[in-house]
mmCIF file of C-alpha atoms in Angstrom:
data_model
loop_
_atom_site.group_PDB
_atom_site.id
_atom_site.type_symbol
_atom_site.label_atom_id
_atom_site.label_comp_id
_atom_site.label_asym_id
_atom_site.label_seq_id
_atom_site.Cartn_x
_atom_site.Cartn_y
_atom_site.Cartn_z
ATOM 1 C CA UNK A 1 -16.017 -85.537 14.837
ATOM 2 C CA UNK A 2 -17.751 -88.906 16.225
ATOM 3 C CA UNK A 3 -20.658 -88.198 18.480
ATOM 4 C CA UNK A 4 -19.578 -91.525 19.968
ATOM 5 C CA UNK A 5 -16.030 -89.908 21.377
ATOM 6 C CA UNK A 6 -15.578 -88.926 25.113
ATOM 7 C CA UNK A 7 -15.035 -85.496 26.158
ATOM 8 C CA UNK A 8 -11.327 -86.349 26.695
ATOM 9 C CA UNK A 9 -11.044 -87.722 22.950
ATOM 10 C CA UNK A 10 -12.893 -84.704 21.514
ATOM 11 C CA UNK A 11 -10.656 -82.210 23.669
ATOM 12 C CA UNK A 12 -7.515 -84.126 22.208
ATOM 13 C CA UNK A 13 -8.897 -84.216 18.656
ATOM 14 C CA UNK A 14 -9.392 -80.275 18.740
ATOM 15 C CA UNK A 15 -5.946 -79.965 20.252
ATOM 16 C CA UNK A 16 -4.536 -81.835 17.338
ATOM 17 C CA UNK A 17 -6.637 -80.068 14.782
ATOM 18 C CA UNK A 18 -5.351 -76.683 16.466
ATOM 19 C CA UNK A 19 -1.746 -77.726 16.330
ATOM 20 C CA UNK A 20 -2.069 -78.789 12.863
ATOM 21 C CA UNK A 21 -3.793 -75.445 11.917
ATOM 22 C CA UNK A 22 -0.938 -73.774 13.723
ATOM 23 C CA UNK A 23 2.105 -75.608 12.290
ATOM 24 C CA UNK A 24 0.220 -74.940 8.652
ATOM 25 C CA UNK A 25 0.224 -71.026 9.342
ATOM 26 C CA UNK A 26 3.840 -71.418 10.818
ATOM 27 C CA UNK A 27 4.858 -72.944 7.703
ATOM 28 C CA UNK A 28 3.106 -70.450 5.571
ATOM 29 C CA UNK A 29 4.717 -67.552 7.665
ATOM 30 C CA UNK A 30 8.190 -69.190 7.263
ATOM 31 C CA UNK A 31 7.680 -69.441 3.422
ATOM 32 C CA UNK A 32 6.452 -65.711 3.046
ATOM 33 C CA UNK A 33 9.219 -64.745 5.295
ATOM 34 C CA UNK A 34 11.526 -66.585 2.854
ATOM 35 C CA UNK A 35 9.873 -64.922 -0.285
ATOM 36 C CA UNK A 36 10.140 -61.643 1.532
ATOM 37 C CA UNK A 37 13.894 -62.215 2.289
ATOM 38 C CA UNK A 38 14.354 -63.649 -1.314
ATOM 39 C CA UNK A 39 12.991 -60.467 -2.845
ATOM 40 C CA UNK A 40 14.922 -58.143 -0.316
ATOM 41 C CA UNK A 41 17.870 -59.936 -1.431
ATOM 42 C CA UNK A 42 17.419 -59.675 -5.152
ATOM 43 C CA UNK A 43 16.545 -55.874 -4.466
ATOM 44 C CA UNK A 44 20.172 -55.517 -2.822
ATOM 45 C CA UNK A 45 21.804 -57.577 -5.363
ATOM 46 C CA UNK A 46 20.217 -55.339 -8.466
ATOM 47 C CA UNK A 47 21.052 -52.108 -6.349
ATOM 48 C CA UNK A 48 24.445 -53.164 -5.644
ATOM 49 C CA UNK A 49 24.840 -54.259 -9.550
ATOM 50 C CA UNK A 50 23.284 -50.793 -10.612
ATOM 51 C CA UNK A 51 25.552 -48.707 -8.221
ATOM 52 C CA UNK A 52 28.576 -50.840 -9.704
ATOM 53 C CA UNK A 53 27.450 -50.216 -13.059
ATOM 54 C CA UNK A 54 27.218 -46.390 -12.411
ATOM 55 C CA UNK A 55 30.544 -46.232 -10.985
ATOM 56 C CA UNK A 56 32.430 -48.447 -13.776
ATOM 57 C CA UNK A 57 30.800 -45.925 -16.227
ATOM 58 C CA UNK A 58 31.909 -42.767 -14.370
ATOM 59 C CA UNK A 59 35.380 -44.199 -14.472
ATOM 60 C CA UNK A 60 35.322 -44.638 -17.984
ATOM 61 C CA UNK A 61 37.305 -41.988 -20.567
ATOM 62 C CA UNK A 62 35.054 -39.900 -22.979
ATOM 63 C CA UNK A 63 36.162 -42.032 -25.727
ATOM 64 C CA UNK A 64 35.340 -45.354 -24.006
ATOM 65 C CA UNK A 65 31.746 -44.166 -23.842
ATOM 66 C CA UNK A 66 31.701 -43.588 -27.467
ATOM 67 C CA UNK A 67 29.896 -46.014 -29.820
ATOM 68 C CA UNK A 68 30.651 -45.287 -33.044
ATOM 69 C CA UNK A 69 34.489 -44.623 -33.887
ATOM 70 C CA UNK A 70 35.852 -44.271 -37.436
ATOM 71 C CA UNK A 71 37.485 -47.422 -38.836
ATOM 72 C CA UNK A 72 41.272 -47.056 -38.861
ATOM 73 C CA UNK A 73 41.864 -44.409 -36.210
ATOM 74 C CA UNK A 74 44.854 -44.074 -34.363
ATOM 75 C CA UNK A 75 45.482 -42.612 -30.752
ATOM 76 C CA UNK A 76 41.789 -42.147 -30.293
ATOM 77 C CA UNK A 77 41.558 -39.357 -32.255
ATOM 78 C CA UNK A 78 43.593 -39.289 -35.275
ATOM 79 C CA UNK A 79 42.581 -40.456 -39.020
ATOM 80 C CA UNK A 80 46.188 -41.711 -40.498
ATOM 81 C CA UNK A 81 46.819 -40.999 -43.937
ATOM 82 C CA UNK A 82 49.704 -42.827 -46.150
ATOM 83 C CA UNK A 83 50.599 -42.576 -49.625
ATOM 84 C CA UNK A 84 47.842 -43.207 -51.532
ATOM 85 C CA UNK A 85 45.595 -40.666 -49.615
ATOM 86 C CA UNK A 86 43.448 -43.237 -48.075
ATOM 87 C CA UNK A 87 42.209 -43.007 -44.490
ATOM 88 C CA UNK A 88 43.250 -45.616 -42.280
ATOM 89 C CA UNK A 89 47.018 -46.031 -44.029
ATOM 90 C CA UNK A 90 50.411 -44.966 -42.987
ATOM 91 C CA UNK A 91 53.816 -44.992 -44.406
ATOM 92 C CA UNK A 92 55.952 -47.629 -42.617
ATOM 93 C CA UNK A 93 58.989 -46.136 -41.026
ATOM 94 C CA UNK A 94 58.012 -42.656 -41.935
ATOM 95 C CA UNK A 95 57.598 -39.608 -39.559
ATOM 96 C CA UNK A 96 54.260 -38.864 -38.288
ATOM 97 C CA UNK A 97 52.649 -35.314 -38.848
ATOM 98 C CA UNK A 98 49.590 -35.242 -36.439
ATOM 99 C CA UNK A 99 47.534 -31.868 -36.966
ATOM 100 C CA UNK A 100 44.607 -30.949 -34.875
ATOM 101 C CA UNK A 101 42.199 -29.155 -37.261
ATOM 102 C CA UNK A 102 38.699 -27.339 -36.790
ATOM 103 C CA UNK A 103 37.265 -26.747 -40.271
ATOM 104 C CA UNK A 104 35.759 -23.401 -39.272
ATOM 105 C CA UNK A 105 39.121 -22.079 -38.005
ATOM 106 C CA UNK A 106 41.129 -19.409 -40.184
ATOM 107 C CA UNK A 107 44.480 -20.151 -38.942
ATOM 108 C CA UNK A 108 44.003 -23.717 -39.953
ATOM 109 C CA UNK A 109 43.001 -22.712 -43.366
ATOM 110 C CA UNK A 110 46.125 -20.536 -43.235
ATOM 111 C CA UNK A 111 48.205 -23.899 -42.401
ATOM 112 C CA UNK A 112 46.790 -25.780 -45.318
ATOM 113 C CA UNK A 113 47.318 -22.914 -47.728
ATOM 114 C CA UNK A 114 51.055 -22.649 -46.537
ATOM 115 C CA UNK A 115 51.589 -26.635 -46.152
ATOM 116 C CA UNK A 116 49.227 -28.568 -48.015
ATOM 117 C CA UNK A 117 51.297 -28.795 -51.265
ATOM 118 C CA UNK A 118 54.518 -30.297 -49.367
ATOM 119 C CA UNK A 119 52.379 -32.408 -47.034
ATOM 120 C CA UNK A 120 50.868 -34.131 -50.088
ATOM 121 C CA UNK A 121 54.527 -34.355 -51.833
ATOM 122 C CA UNK A 122 56.207 -35.798 -48.660
ATOM 123 C CA UNK A 123 53.344 -38.235 -47.935
ATOM 124 C CA UNK A 124 53.394 -39.281 -51.675
ATOM 125 C CA UNK A 125 56.768 -40.009 -51.506
ATOM 126 C CA UNK A 126 56.416 -42.104 -48.366
ATOM 127 C CA UNK A 127 58.320 -39.346 -46.025
ATOM 128 C CA UNK A 128 55.459 -39.077 -43.535
ATOM 129 C CA UNK A 129 52.159 -40.247 -42.411
ATOM 130 C CA UNK A 130 49.596 -37.287 -42.358
ATOM 131 C CA UNK A 131 47.281 -37.967 -39.192
ATOM 132 C CA UNK A 132 44.274 -35.405 -39.015
ATOM 133 C CA UNK A 133 42.801 -34.794 -35.811
ATOM 134 C CA UNK A 134 39.294 -33.077 -36.449
ATOM 135 C CA UNK A 135 38.053 -31.359 -33.311
ATOM 136 C CA UNK A 136 35.201 -28.964 -32.753
ATOM 137 C CA UNK A 137 36.117 -25.840 -30.647
ATOM 138 C CA UNK A 138 34.440 -23.125 -32.944
ATOM 139 C CA UNK A 139 30.840 -24.296 -32.819
ATOM 140 C CA UNK A 140 30.225 -20.779 -31.130
ATOM 141 C CA UNK A 141 31.236 -18.751 -34.117
ATOM 142 C CA UNK A 142 28.643 -20.600 -36.623
ATOM 143 C CA UNK A 143 25.333 -18.835 -35.690
ATOM 144 C CA UNK A 144 23.869 -21.560 -33.823
ATOM 145 C CA UNK A 145 24.831 -24.306 -36.985
ATOM 146 C CA UNK A 146 27.405 -26.271 -35.266
ATOM 147 C CA UNK A 147 29.454 -26.294 -38.521
ATOM 148 C CA UNK A 148 32.528 -27.450 -36.609
ATOM 149 C CA UNK A 149 30.916 -30.128 -35.294
ATOM 150 C CA UNK A 150 29.150 -31.176 -38.516
ATOM 151 C CA UNK A 151 32.137 -30.627 -40.448
ATOM 152 C CA UNK A 152 34.398 -33.000 -38.258
ATOM 153 C CA UNK A 153 31.615 -35.655 -38.355
ATOM 154 C CA UNK A 154 31.754 -35.358 -42.129
ATOM 155 C CA UNK A 155 35.364 -36.080 -42.176
ATOM 156 C CA UNK A 156 34.955 -39.060 -39.780
ATOM 157 C CA UNK A 157 32.033 -40.252 -41.969
ATOM 158 C CA UNK A 158 34.330 -40.105 -45.312
ATOM 159 C CA UNK A 159 37.059 -41.611 -43.509
ATOM 160 C CA UNK A 160 34.930 -44.427 -42.532
ATOM 161 C CA UNK A 161 32.692 -44.920 -45.842
ATOM 162 C CA UNK A 162 35.118 -43.577 -48.451
ATOM 163 C CA UNK A 163 38.739 -43.972 -47.007
ATOM 164 C CA UNK A 164 40.154 -43.529 -50.546
ATOM 165 C CA UNK A 165 38.773 -40.248 -50.883
ATOM 166 C CA UNK A 166 39.522 -38.642 -47.522
ATOM 167 C CA UNK A 167 42.818 -36.693 -48.004
ATOM 168 C CA UNK A 168 40.942 -35.216 -51.362
ATOM 169 C CA UNK A 169 37.934 -34.508 -48.810
ATOM 170 C CA UNK A 170 40.122 -32.785 -46.265
ATOM 171 C CA UNK A 171 41.771 -30.635 -48.639
ATOM 172 C CA UNK A 172 38.443 -29.629 -50.497
ATOM 173 C CA UNK A 173 36.879 -28.760 -47.049
ATOM 174 C CA UNK A 174 39.668 -26.029 -46.743
ATOM 175 C CA UNK A 175 39.363 -24.996 -50.197
ATOM 176 C CA UNK A 176 35.573 -24.576 -49.571
ATOM 177 C CA UNK A 177 36.210 -23.063 -46.048
ATOM 178 C CA UNK A 178 33.288 -20.458 -44.919
ATOM 179 C CA UNK A 179 34.373 -17.398 -43.012
ATOM 180 C CA UNK A 180 34.413 -17.451 -39.066
ATOM 181 C CA UNK A 181 31.122 -16.072 -37.474
ATOM 182 C CA UNK A 182 28.973 -17.288 -40.516
ATOM 183 C CA UNK A 183 26.633 -20.096 -40.489
ATOM 184 C CA UNK A 184 29.236 -22.066 -42.465
ATOM 185 C CA UNK A 185 28.492 -24.741 -45.112
ATOM 186 C CA UNK A 186 24.973 -26.542 -44.805
ATOM 187 C CA UNK A 187 25.158 -30.372 -44.713
ATOM 188 C CA UNK A 188 23.725 -30.154 -48.558
ATOM 189 C CA UNK A 189 26.944 -28.084 -49.257
ATOM 190 C CA UNK A 190 29.181 -30.301 -47.512
ATOM 191 C CA UNK A 191 27.902 -33.334 -49.070
ATOM 192 C CA UNK A 192 28.531 -31.595 -52.524
ATOM 193 C CA UNK A 193 32.200 -30.851 -51.347
ATOM 194 C CA UNK A 194 32.489 -34.369 -50.733
ATOM 195 C CA UNK A 195 30.992 -35.515 -54.218
ATOM 196 C CA UNK A 196 33.469 -32.913 -56.094
ATOM 197 C CA UNK A 197 36.564 -34.931 -54.007
ATOM 198 C CA UNK A 198 35.377 -37.789 -55.316
ATOM 199 C CA UNK A 199 33.129 -39.700 -52.536
ATOM 200 C CA UNK A 200 30.355 -41.669 -53.857
ATOM 201 C CA UNK A 201 27.015 -40.153 -54.189
ATOM 202 C CA UNK A 202 25.578 -42.619 -51.674
ATOM 203 C CA UNK A 203 28.299 -41.767 -49.254
ATOM 204 C CA UNK A 204 27.703 -38.220 -49.716
ATOM 205 C CA UNK A 205 23.876 -38.767 -49.025
ATOM 206 C CA UNK A 206 24.767 -39.624 -45.526
ATOM 207 C CA UNK A 207 26.137 -36.167 -44.977
ATOM 208 C CA UNK A 208 23.022 -34.678 -46.568
ATOM 209 C CA UNK A 209 20.504 -36.261 -44.326
ATOM 210 C CA UNK A 210 22.471 -35.859 -41.095
ATOM 211 C CA UNK A 211 23.642 -39.449 -40.706
ATOM 212 C CA UNK A 212 26.774 -38.198 -40.371
ATOM 213 C CA UNK A 213 26.707 -35.959 -37.449
ATOM 214 C CA UNK A 214 24.211 -38.287 -35.737
ATOM 215 C CA UNK A 215 26.911 -41.348 -36.015
ATOM 216 C CA UNK A 216 30.119 -39.345 -35.222
ATOM 217 C CA UNK A 217 29.032 -36.615 -33.200
ATOM 218 C CA UNK A 218 29.791 -38.112 -29.659
ATOM 219 C CA UNK A 219 33.237 -38.856 -31.139
ATOM 220 C CA UNK A 220 34.058 -35.664 -32.193
ATOM 221 C CA UNK A 221 33.131 -34.240 -28.757
ATOM 222 C CA UNK A 222 35.124 -36.944 -27.010
ATOM 223 C CA UNK A 223 38.106 -36.165 -29.429
ATOM 224 C CA UNK A 224 37.894 -32.324 -28.585
ATOM 225 C CA UNK A 225 37.532 -33.002 -24.843
ATOM 226 C CA UNK A 226 40.687 -35.424 -25.194
ATOM 227 C CA UNK A 227 42.694 -32.664 -26.918
ATOM 228 C CA UNK A 228 41.415 -29.526 -25.024
ATOM 229 C CA UNK A 229 42.526 -31.502 -21.682
ATOM 230 C CA UNK A 230 45.991 -32.558 -23.140
ATOM 231 C CA UNK A 231 48.558 -30.384 -21.507
ATOM 232 C CA UNK A 232 50.793 -32.000 -23.907
ATOM 233 C CA UNK A 233 48.669 -30.078 -26.773
ATOM 234 C CA UNK A 234 48.615 -26.803 -24.947
ATOM 235 C CA UNK A 235 50.368 -23.518 -26.550
ATOM 236 C CA UNK A 236 52.270 -20.922 -25.007
ATOM 237 C CA UNK A 237 49.247 -19.291 -23.715
ATOM 238 C CA UNK A 238 48.540 -22.295 -21.938
ATOM 239 C CA UNK A 239 45.486 -23.893 -23.847
ATOM 240 C CA UNK A 240 44.814 -25.738 -26.640
ATOM 241 C CA UNK A 241 44.339 -24.064 -30.167
ATOM 242 C CA UNK A 242 43.831 -24.909 -33.605
ATOM 243 C CA UNK A 243 45.855 -26.127 -35.506
ATOM 244 C CA UNK A 244 48.400 -27.735 -33.183
ATOM 245 C CA UNK A 245 51.154 -29.330 -35.072
ATOM 246 C CA UNK A 246 53.190 -32.426 -33.720
ATOM 247 C CA UNK A 247 56.117 -34.196 -35.453
ATOM 248 C CA UNK A 248 56.989 -37.511 -33.964
ATOM 249 C CA UNK A 249 55.288 -36.518 -30.821
ATOM 250 C CA UNK A 250 56.910 -32.795 -30.535
ATOM 251 C CA UNK A 251 55.069 -29.690 -30.913
ATOM 252 C CA UNK A 252 56.347 -27.679 -34.284
ATOM 253 C CA UNK A 253 55.473 -23.990 -34.149
ATOM 254 C CA UNK A 254 57.257 -22.612 -37.240
ATOM 255 C CA UNK A 255 54.685 -23.843 -39.548
ATOM 256 C CA UNK A 256 53.867 -20.268 -41.023
ATOM 257 C CA UNK A 257 57.315 -20.294 -42.474
ATOM 258 C CA UNK A 258 57.366 -21.677 -45.994
ATOM 259 C CA UNK A 259 59.365 -24.824 -46.410
ATOM 260 C CA UNK A 260 60.094 -25.072 -42.488
ATOM 261 C CA UNK A 261 57.566 -27.847 -42.105
ATOM 262 C CA UNK A 262 59.336 -29.818 -45.067
ATOM 263 C CA UNK A 263 62.992 -29.069 -43.578
ATOM 264 C CA UNK A 264 61.772 -30.570 -39.977
ATOM 265 C CA UNK A 265 60.593 -33.816 -41.584
ATOM 266 C CA UNK A 266 63.013 -34.564 -44.358
ATOM 267 C CA UNK A 267 65.819 -32.236 -43.510
ATOM 268 C CA UNK A 268 65.421 -30.767 -47.107
ATOM 269 C CA UNK A 269 64.138 -27.389 -48.421
ATOM 270 C CA UNK A 270 60.602 -27.769 -49.897
ATOM 271 C CA UNK A 271 60.686 -28.472 -53.763
ATOM 272 C CA UNK A 272 57.430 -25.953 -54.096
ATOM 273 C CA UNK A 273 56.890 -22.341 -53.722
ATOM 274 C CA UNK A 274 54.028 -22.173 -51.273
ATOM 275 C CA UNK A 275 52.277 -19.077 -49.912
ATOM 276 C CA UNK A 276 53.493 -17.552 -46.628
ATOM 277 C CA UNK A 277 50.609 -17.674 -44.176
ATOM 278 C CA UNK A 278 48.836 -14.218 -43.552
ATOM 279 C CA UNK A 279 48.174 -13.012 -39.903
ATOM 280 C CA UNK A 280 44.594 -13.930 -38.755
ATOM 281 C CA UNK A 281 41.972 -11.168 -38.333
#
């Protein structure tokens, strides 16, 4: 400030300087307020988006939360098999036979013993599309090894990566079925069953090292949850059990009688003599 200024000039200059400083401070405060408000607004937006995403996730069905679903699956949980025995195929115009199975279930083993030959005969003749629904309701009976989940996951793995061998693998798993309340087959033993059914060694290796279970555990869990909550699949006792047998959407109960399943599907008596199911222990 010049020393030649009058007292009034110096006072006016000081006021102007103070006013400029005040305006600068006000501008800075306004800018800071805008930054804070912007940050708060962004935070609110992020919070709203998070809440919406959490809500949308909670509205998903169990299957919608699954990352890996085997190729060719129908009805979310079923592996269809047509004339050539390959997963993901069907017989056009044929009836549909849906069977819900747990590979540890002894009664499922009885179903397989009683009906597998006639199912294969009808499937290869184009009379039926066989749809396997692997579920896991008997992990509790395998001494902590989760055999039901591991076996169902292996079925999904084969269906996806070696579909041509799926029907053979499915039958082989019941031919090698362990007793209930045992540890069941190890992953290595399931892989051996797969190779004996014609599954390529590199695909079977994925069962041995646990990739099959890691990949399809969620799908098996979701499939089981859907089946056990579907009242259309409930038995006479008011719950879900395996095997559950459905022909063209209608439950079929008389599968223990040799030839009854063939009669229900084709209207003709079975051409092969099959053993009757024995009562479960």
